């Protein structure tokens, strides 16, 4: 059955559809209240006249679909598939700023707590994001001080001869030494930390109070006093949160500036009536395809000041895609989200976020008043971000090259930089990537992926050595030109591993640096 015949047989129920190319790769993911009507619209002559739609349909050779119960389920599934498949015709979230999370390593025998900016599917629980960034570190400090959960690098899968200083200053239960704590006591502390991080303060306070009374009856007065102090800490934090909630609801405000096929978005996080942080996002080139506009699908309300250039940019469709990727998987969603344009599935997305958050969500696109003024402010800042990113930096590339050459004492201005990174798939299979910067821009045609072949298990140092050795051994054999600078994503160990590989090949004067 060819693509056109298959589209005619699609059901009329809500669902998600996936266009595939001849190689079987998913190139576009979309959702619809009526699958047949939505997918069939791509075949209409009016849509085929659209160059971007035509590009998609020229590449697509197959379409698959997944039925769901309603539009909200379609929204959630569409978001998950876009993040998983990364189709090139979809709008993908690109963010220059990552916010810290508090990570609780629940998969470990004795879980620890860390501050991290990377989310992995490793069995851990992640809480956040926190902004301003130092808030995550303050939360982790409270957990160390109050619940005695460590964040050290000690291997807790086995016992050690003696505990470190953290145990003796009462910042750790001492799971590294046999007899200092029990698995049951440690599990209870982890459960308390979870309730604290999840905001279940009343439940935590009640549990601590019961344990305090039981300890007092058993004449374990030191333990009872610790529970009393812990109750006081939790109570104080709960009171601070009540005051903040009474003063003002939390608000996220979006603004954007679009020009010459490049886009800058600013997101203001307003907490307790104050702008506590600003998030910048940039797209140098938007996807080649934008959904065809239908009566029951994408709509955008442009403000009177919107230019003709901006009207050509489908802002409604863009913010529909962006908000799903920003909020659907977040632990916390503010009560109010303000966007510069309206879009068709705004109400459905608001209901889905409210269902996940457990409280009412106002997802609005105001056209006047104080809320519109906030959006305009975010838009003005987005314009400045655009200027800094796409206008000011362009003519100063030589200055950047000169500064880099000066800092790293390079023999010449860097013309080509090759950067290596090691990553692990599900903690087992090790892969590496190389990205290339050349003559002022990223050279995607020169990007490479490597399968690590000789290293058993997880060993970033040995993996880095193998990949650097293989890369530049080939350059040497082909009489190629070495880059002006080799960059390693990692610390001192990765740097030394790369240096050993280059030295083995005879490249003893190759400029090399690592970024930790």
XYZ file of C-alpha atoms in Angstrom:
516
model
C 0.000 0.000 0.000
C 1.508 3.330 -1.014
C 1.449 6.460 1.129
C -1.609 8.012 -0.507
C -3.689 4.846 -0.171
C -2.606 4.439 3.444
C -3.664 7.987 4.317
C -7.167 7.302 2.959
C -7.535 4.350 5.366
C -6.569 6.264 8.513
C -9.147 6.333 11.344
C -10.997 9.495 12.339
C -10.058 9.209 16.019
C -7.554 11.344 17.988
C -3.937 10.285 17.786
C -0.350 10.937 16.782
C 1.059 10.410 13.285
C 4.672 9.818 12.247
C 5.967 10.479 8.730
C 8.946 8.336 7.682
C 11.445 8.618 4.844
C 12.854 5.883 2.600
C 15.454 4.920 5.247
C 12.705 4.352 7.819
C 13.673 7.426 9.859
C 10.911 9.452 11.485
C 11.076 12.919 9.887
C 7.953 14.501 11.386
C 5.638 13.870 14.352
C 2.252 15.540 14.698
C -0.984 15.153 16.661
C -4.592 15.495 15.600
C -8.128 15.316 16.907
C -9.054 13.624 13.619
C -6.145 11.675 12.152
C -7.552 11.146 8.670
C -8.609 14.765 8.210
C -5.326 16.112 9.538
C -2.955 13.874 7.565
C -5.054 14.166 4.394
C -4.625 17.961 4.531
C -0.968 17.487 3.547
C -2.129 16.174 0.184
C -4.284 19.169 -0.641
C -3.072 21.180 -3.583
C -2.933 24.378 -1.504
C -0.585 22.748 0.967
C 1.532 21.152 -1.756
C 2.071 24.652 -3.154
C 3.772 25.509 0.124
C 7.476 24.831 -0.419
C 8.053 23.572 3.094
C 5.069 21.237 3.041
C 6.143 20.026 -0.386
C 9.618 19.212 0.928
C 8.154 17.005 3.647
C 5.823 15.195 1.265
C 8.585 14.614 -1.265
C 10.673 12.858 1.388
C 7.844 10.977 3.135
C 7.185 7.450 1.894
C 5.230 6.073 4.841
C 3.053 7.219 7.731
C 2.366 5.428 10.987
C -0.117 6.386 13.678
C -0.929 5.716 17.324
C -4.507 6.109 18.556
C -5.211 7.743 21.916
C -8.323 8.484 23.941
C -8.350 12.279 23.700
C -6.434 15.395 22.664
C -4.575 15.703 25.990
C -3.128 12.214 25.588
C -2.159 13.131 22.026
C -0.289 16.206 23.302
C 1.701 14.182 25.824
C 2.517 11.395 23.357
C 3.526 13.857 20.633
C 5.930 15.570 23.049
C 7.530 12.265 24.098
C 7.988 11.088 20.509
C 9.539 14.399 19.405
C 12.078 14.249 22.247
C 12.796 10.594 21.518
C 12.972 10.677 17.704
C 14.198 14.274 17.169
C 12.562 14.563 13.703
C 14.218 17.218 11.560
C 10.933 18.768 10.397
C 9.748 19.402 13.974
C 10.619 22.391 16.132
C 13.162 21.154 18.693
C 13.974 22.939 21.939
C 17.449 24.429 21.867
C 18.480 26.140 25.064
C 21.693 27.988 25.871
C 21.006 27.718 29.592
C 20.471 24.679 31.784
C 19.081 24.898 35.290
C 20.220 22.695 38.160
C 18.207 19.805 39.543
C 18.533 17.967 42.832
C 19.222 14.304 42.090
C 18.412 11.481 44.526
C 20.127 8.254 43.380
C 17.314 5.874 44.341
C 18.802 3.000 42.300
C 21.821 2.825 44.656
C 22.067 0.600 47.712
C 22.505 3.735 49.823
C 21.123 6.681 47.798
C 23.005 9.994 47.721
C 21.910 13.506 46.838
C 23.631 15.651 44.191
C 23.102 18.875 42.281
C 23.175 18.191 38.545
C 22.294 19.851 35.252
C 21.949 16.610 33.295
C 18.869 14.414 33.447
C 19.495 10.741 32.764
C 17.284 7.658 32.782
C 19.315 5.942 35.503
C 16.663 5.148 38.095
C 17.307 8.348 40.052
C 14.664 10.869 41.084
C 15.202 14.434 39.816
C 13.649 17.507 41.443
C 13.618 20.948 39.874
C 14.643 22.861 37.915
C 15.697 25.430 40.511
C 16.250 29.092 39.776
C 18.175 31.038 40.681
C 20.766 28.283 40.342
C 22.171 28.580 43.855
C 18.765 27.544 45.258
C 19.481 23.922 44.287
C 22.713 24.005 46.302
C 20.882 25.478 49.295
C 18.279 22.697 49.099
C 21.015 20.042 48.933
C 22.692 21.642 51.942
C 19.444 21.389 53.947
C 19.224 17.684 53.063
C 22.849 17.090 54.156
C 22.345 18.973 57.414
C 18.851 17.740 58.277
C 18.478 14.259 56.786
C 22.198 13.288 56.778
C 22.147 12.031 53.177
C 25.678 12.374 51.677
C 26.817 13.546 48.245
C 30.344 12.147 48.401
C 32.066 10.003 45.752
C 32.720 7.116 48.163
C 31.681 3.696 46.839
C 28.786 2.667 49.103
C 28.334 -0.756 47.508
C 30.907 -2.041 50.028
C 32.018 -1.147 53.546
C 35.171 0.848 54.351
C 37.476 0.821 57.433
C 36.490 4.243 58.749
C 34.136 7.136 58.121
C 35.110 10.538 56.774
C 34.792 13.932 58.466
C 31.182 14.387 57.289
C 30.009 11.656 59.665
C 31.745 13.217 62.672
C 30.300 16.691 62.021
C 26.813 15.140 61.737
C 26.315 15.661 58.002
C 26.103 11.945 57.116
C 24.666 8.732 58.596
C 27.886 6.877 57.787
C 26.670 4.094 55.473
C 30.270 3.564 54.346
C 31.199 1.845 57.638
C 29.443 -1.260 58.921
C 27.492 -0.684 62.120
C 27.202 3.123 61.985
C 23.698 2.930 60.526
C 21.240 0.291 59.320
C 19.597 -0.095 55.893
C 16.219 0.525 57.555
C 17.328 3.773 59.215
C 18.943 4.975 55.992
C 15.850 4.104 53.945
C 13.711 6.117 56.383
C 16.031 9.131 55.987
C 15.780 8.820 52.191
C 11.986 8.658 52.424
C 12.010 11.834 54.556
C 14.230 13.583 52.007
C 11.846 12.545 49.226
C 8.847 13.992 51.057
C 10.802 17.189 51.637
C 11.801 17.517 47.966
C 8.270 16.718 46.784
C 6.820 19.444 49.007
C 4.864 17.025 51.243
C 5.821 19.035 54.303
C 2.676 18.427 56.350
C 2.998 14.654 55.900
C 6.703 14.819 56.763
C 6.059 16.947 59.845
C 3.431 14.486 61.115
C 5.766 11.504 60.589
C 8.641 13.241 62.386
C 6.418 14.202 65.279
C 5.314 10.602 65.764
C 8.937 9.444 65.797
C 9.904 12.234 68.221
C 7.225 11.154 70.706
C 8.210 7.489 70.353
C 11.882 8.345 70.989
C 10.962 10.423 74.033
C 8.892 7.567 75.495
C 11.837 5.229 74.968
C 14.037 7.815 76.755
C 16.153 8.312 73.615
C 16.293 12.020 74.316
C 19.159 12.859 71.921
C 17.245 11.265 69.020
C 14.043 13.009 70.094
C 15.872 16.357 70.136
C 17.126 15.742 66.588
C 13.574 15.061 65.413
C 12.424 18.214 67.197
C 15.019 20.327 65.386
C 14.103 18.691 62.079
C 10.408 19.479 62.633
C 11.366 23.096 63.326
C 13.360 23.291 60.064
C 10.519 21.822 57.994
C 8.012 24.126 59.691
C 10.109 27.234 58.968
C 10.440 26.307 55.290
C 6.688 25.682 55.067
C 5.985 29.107 56.609
C 8.297 30.826 54.095
C 6.472 29.119 51.252
C 3.089 30.173 52.647
C 4.240 33.804 52.810
C 5.548 33.666 49.231
C 2.271 32.166 47.995
C 0.253 34.821 49.825
C 2.237 37.666 48.273
C 2.114 36.548 44.639
C 1.604 33.576 42.335
C 4.451 32.317 40.207
C 4.427 33.466 36.576
C 6.431 32.525 33.490
C 6.440 35.090 30.656
C 7.539 34.450 27.060
C 8.680 36.983 24.472
C 10.307 36.557 21.069
C 12.004 38.316 18.184
C 12.090 36.804 14.679
C 14.160 38.139 11.807
C 15.921 36.708 8.740
C 14.997 33.078 9.528
C 16.558 33.355 13.001
C 14.651 33.434 16.272
C 15.402 34.522 19.835
C 13.057 33.679 22.721
C 13.246 35.041 26.263
C 11.507 33.367 29.189
C 11.164 35.375 32.390
C 10.664 33.441 35.635
C 8.722 35.635 38.075
C 8.582 34.317 41.631
C 7.063 36.132 44.575
C 6.420 39.157 42.333
C 10.071 39.481 41.269
C 11.941 38.463 38.107
C 14.379 35.931 39.540
C 15.884 34.668 36.292
C 15.825 34.940 32.514
C 16.223 32.083 30.072
C 17.449 32.657 26.510
C 16.756 30.310 23.599
C 17.924 30.645 19.998
C 17.163 29.025 16.662
C 19.562 29.899 13.848
C 17.494 27.980 11.346
C 13.923 26.857 11.927
C 12.683 23.505 10.607
C 12.133 23.366 6.881
C 8.526 22.462 7.468
C 5.742 24.235 9.382
C 2.307 22.655 9.803
C -0.336 23.664 7.264
C -2.763 26.027 8.961
C -6.269 24.634 9.319
C -9.427 25.985 10.876
C -9.350 23.425 13.676
C -5.601 23.418 14.218
C -2.913 26.103 14.334
C -3.963 29.718 14.839
C -1.887 32.709 15.817
C -3.087 36.054 17.055
C -0.625 38.739 16.033
C -0.445 42.023 17.873
C -1.038 45.212 15.835
C 2.681 45.981 16.018
C 3.685 42.639 14.470
C 5.621 43.215 11.249
C 4.879 41.489 7.938
C 8.107 39.500 8.362
C 6.976 38.223 11.753
C 3.505 37.399 10.416
C 5.201 35.085 7.895
C 6.630 33.198 10.888
C 3.984 30.890 12.355
C 4.436 31.980 15.970
C 1.320 30.152 17.164
C 2.564 26.802 15.939
C 6.029 27.505 17.299
C 4.867 28.316 20.845
C 2.502 25.352 20.821
C 5.515 23.086 20.173
C 7.853 24.953 22.531
C 5.565 24.979 25.583
C 4.985 21.243 25.351
C 8.729 20.576 25.407
C 9.377 23.050 28.219
C 6.600 22.049 30.633
C 5.093 18.591 30.033
C 7.981 16.703 31.654
C 8.703 19.294 34.355
C 8.202 18.482 38.023
C 6.964 22.016 38.702
C 4.761 24.236 36.536
C 3.879 27.825 37.625
C 0.243 28.790 38.031
C 0.415 31.350 35.217
C 2.113 31.093 31.824
C 1.893 34.076 29.461
C 2.645 33.724 25.736
C 2.838 36.468 23.080
C 0.442 34.647 20.696
C -2.542 32.353 20.949
C -2.597 28.826 19.530
C -5.303 26.250 18.890
C -4.416 23.626 21.504
C -3.766 26.160 24.284
C -6.784 25.065 26.350
C -5.986 21.369 25.963
C -2.355 21.972 26.960
C -3.482 24.036 29.967
C -5.730 21.170 31.125
C -2.937 18.618 30.671
C -0.448 20.727 32.659
C -3.043 21.355 35.397
C -3.689 17.619 35.646
C 0.031 16.888 36.006
C 0.720 19.788 38.407
C -2.309 19.183 40.622
C -3.428 22.825 40.548
C -5.131 25.212 38.139
C -2.910 26.559 35.332
C -3.661 29.835 33.567
C -2.178 29.542 30.088
C -3.009 32.867 28.413
C -2.062 35.141 25.526
C -3.217 38.583 26.774
C -3.504 41.397 24.226
C -3.640 44.349 26.623
C -3.114 45.385 30.231
C -0.351 44.651 32.736
C 0.140 41.082 31.573
C 0.649 42.228 27.988
C 3.201 44.741 29.277
C 5.187 41.852 30.787
C 5.122 40.032 27.436
C 6.274 43.195 25.639
C 9.134 43.524 28.149
C 10.175 39.936 27.451
C 9.919 40.668 23.722
C 12.188 43.717 24.030
C 14.760 41.620 25.853
C 14.432 38.913 23.196
C 15.263 41.528 20.563
C 18.394 42.501 22.494
C 19.309 38.823 22.801
C 18.863 38.490 19.038
C 21.133 41.472 18.386
C 23.826 40.137 20.716
C 23.665 36.658 19.240
C 23.191 37.255 15.534
C 24.447 40.792 14.846
C 27.092 41.857 17.338
C 29.012 38.570 17.427
C 29.275 38.126 13.674
C 31.829 40.870 12.952
C 33.828 40.104 16.101
C 34.800 36.536 15.247
C 38.364 37.608 14.583
C 38.488 39.242 18.007
C 37.240 35.999 19.562
C 39.878 34.009 17.669
C 42.580 36.421 18.813
C 41.408 36.192 22.433
C 41.336 32.382 22.298
C 44.789 32.237 20.718
C 46.083 34.577 23.431
C 44.571 32.648 26.346
C 45.717 29.216 25.103
C 49.010 30.519 23.696
C 48.251 29.102 20.243
C 50.887 29.575 17.537
C 48.261 30.982 15.139
C 44.639 32.100 15.054
C 42.425 28.998 15.330
C 40.906 28.155 11.942
C 39.555 24.716 12.833
C 38.631 23.278 16.224
C 37.678 19.633 16.763
C 35.895 18.743 20.001
C 35.381 15.236 21.453
C 32.850 13.948 23.973
C 32.234 10.502 25.484
C 28.752 9.317 26.461
C 27.092 6.099 27.560
C 23.867 4.521 26.365
C 21.977 3.233 29.428
C 25.255 3.157 31.354
C 26.710 0.389 29.189
C 27.458 0.963 25.511
C 30.076 3.702 25.122
C 29.928 6.070 22.159
C 31.873 9.188 21.228
C 31.158 12.231 19.104
C 33.287 14.832 17.370
C 31.958 18.265 16.420
C 33.888 20.716 14.272
C 34.151 24.511 14.190
C 35.787 25.947 11.070
C 36.199 29.492 9.795
C 33.721 31.010 12.195
C 30.886 28.478 12.154
C 29.979 24.911 13.033
C 30.788 22.545 10.162
C 28.108 19.878 10.522
C 29.284 17.922 7.476
C 32.489 17.132 9.378
C 30.740 15.825 12.506
C 31.559 12.195 13.345
C 30.270 9.482 15.681
C 32.471 6.664 16.974
C 31.706 3.300 18.566
C 34.266 2.530 21.271
C 35.681 -0.892 20.337
C 38.556 -1.815 22.661
C 37.365 -0.621 26.081
C 35.446 -2.995 28.343
C 32.938 -1.403 30.716
C 32.681 2.290 31.542
C 36.118 3.913 31.332
C 35.993 7.483 30.012
C 39.778 7.898 30.091
C 40.528 4.790 28.027
C 37.607 5.570 25.694
C 38.895 9.092 25.074
C 42.383 7.750 24.356
C 41.041 5.227 21.833
C 38.884 7.742 19.955
C 41.574 10.447 19.727
C 44.099 7.821 18.623
C 41.789 6.476 15.895
C 40.818 9.932 14.634
C 44.310 11.339 14.214
C 45.884 8.063 13.112
C 43.580 8.285 10.096
C 44.481 11.960 9.564
C 48.167 10.991 9.629
C 47.709 8.064 7.240
C 45.802 10.259 4.774
C 48.344 13.113 5.088
C 45.559 15.351 6.345
C 45.879 18.639 8.215
C 45.666 18.690 11.985
C 43.199 21.159 13.544
C 44.331 24.409 15.129
C 42.979 23.134 18.462
C 41.691 19.840 19.867
C 39.099 20.299 22.630
C 38.225 17.543 25.078
C 34.983 17.505 27.062
C 36.241 16.330 30.445
C 38.709 16.918 33.221
C 42.386 16.301 33.770
C 42.123 12.524 33.261
C 40.527 12.862 29.832
C 43.094 15.527 28.899
C 46.011 13.265 29.789
C 44.435 10.358 27.899
C 44.103 12.484 24.754
C 47.665 13.808 25.160
C 49.006 10.223 25.410
C 47.216 9.297 22.183
C 48.594 12.315 20.305
C 52.099 11.701 21.647
C 51.980 8.074 20.462
C 51.247 9.365 16.956
C 54.095 11.870 17.129
C 51.944 15.009 17.463
C 53.850 16.375 20.445
C 53.158 20.067 19.740
C 49.444 19.783 18.920
C 47.437 22.438 20.843
C 45.126 20.550 23.206
C 42.735 21.689 25.933
C 39.932 20.228 28.030
C 36.802 21.834 29.400
C 35.552 20.515 32.747
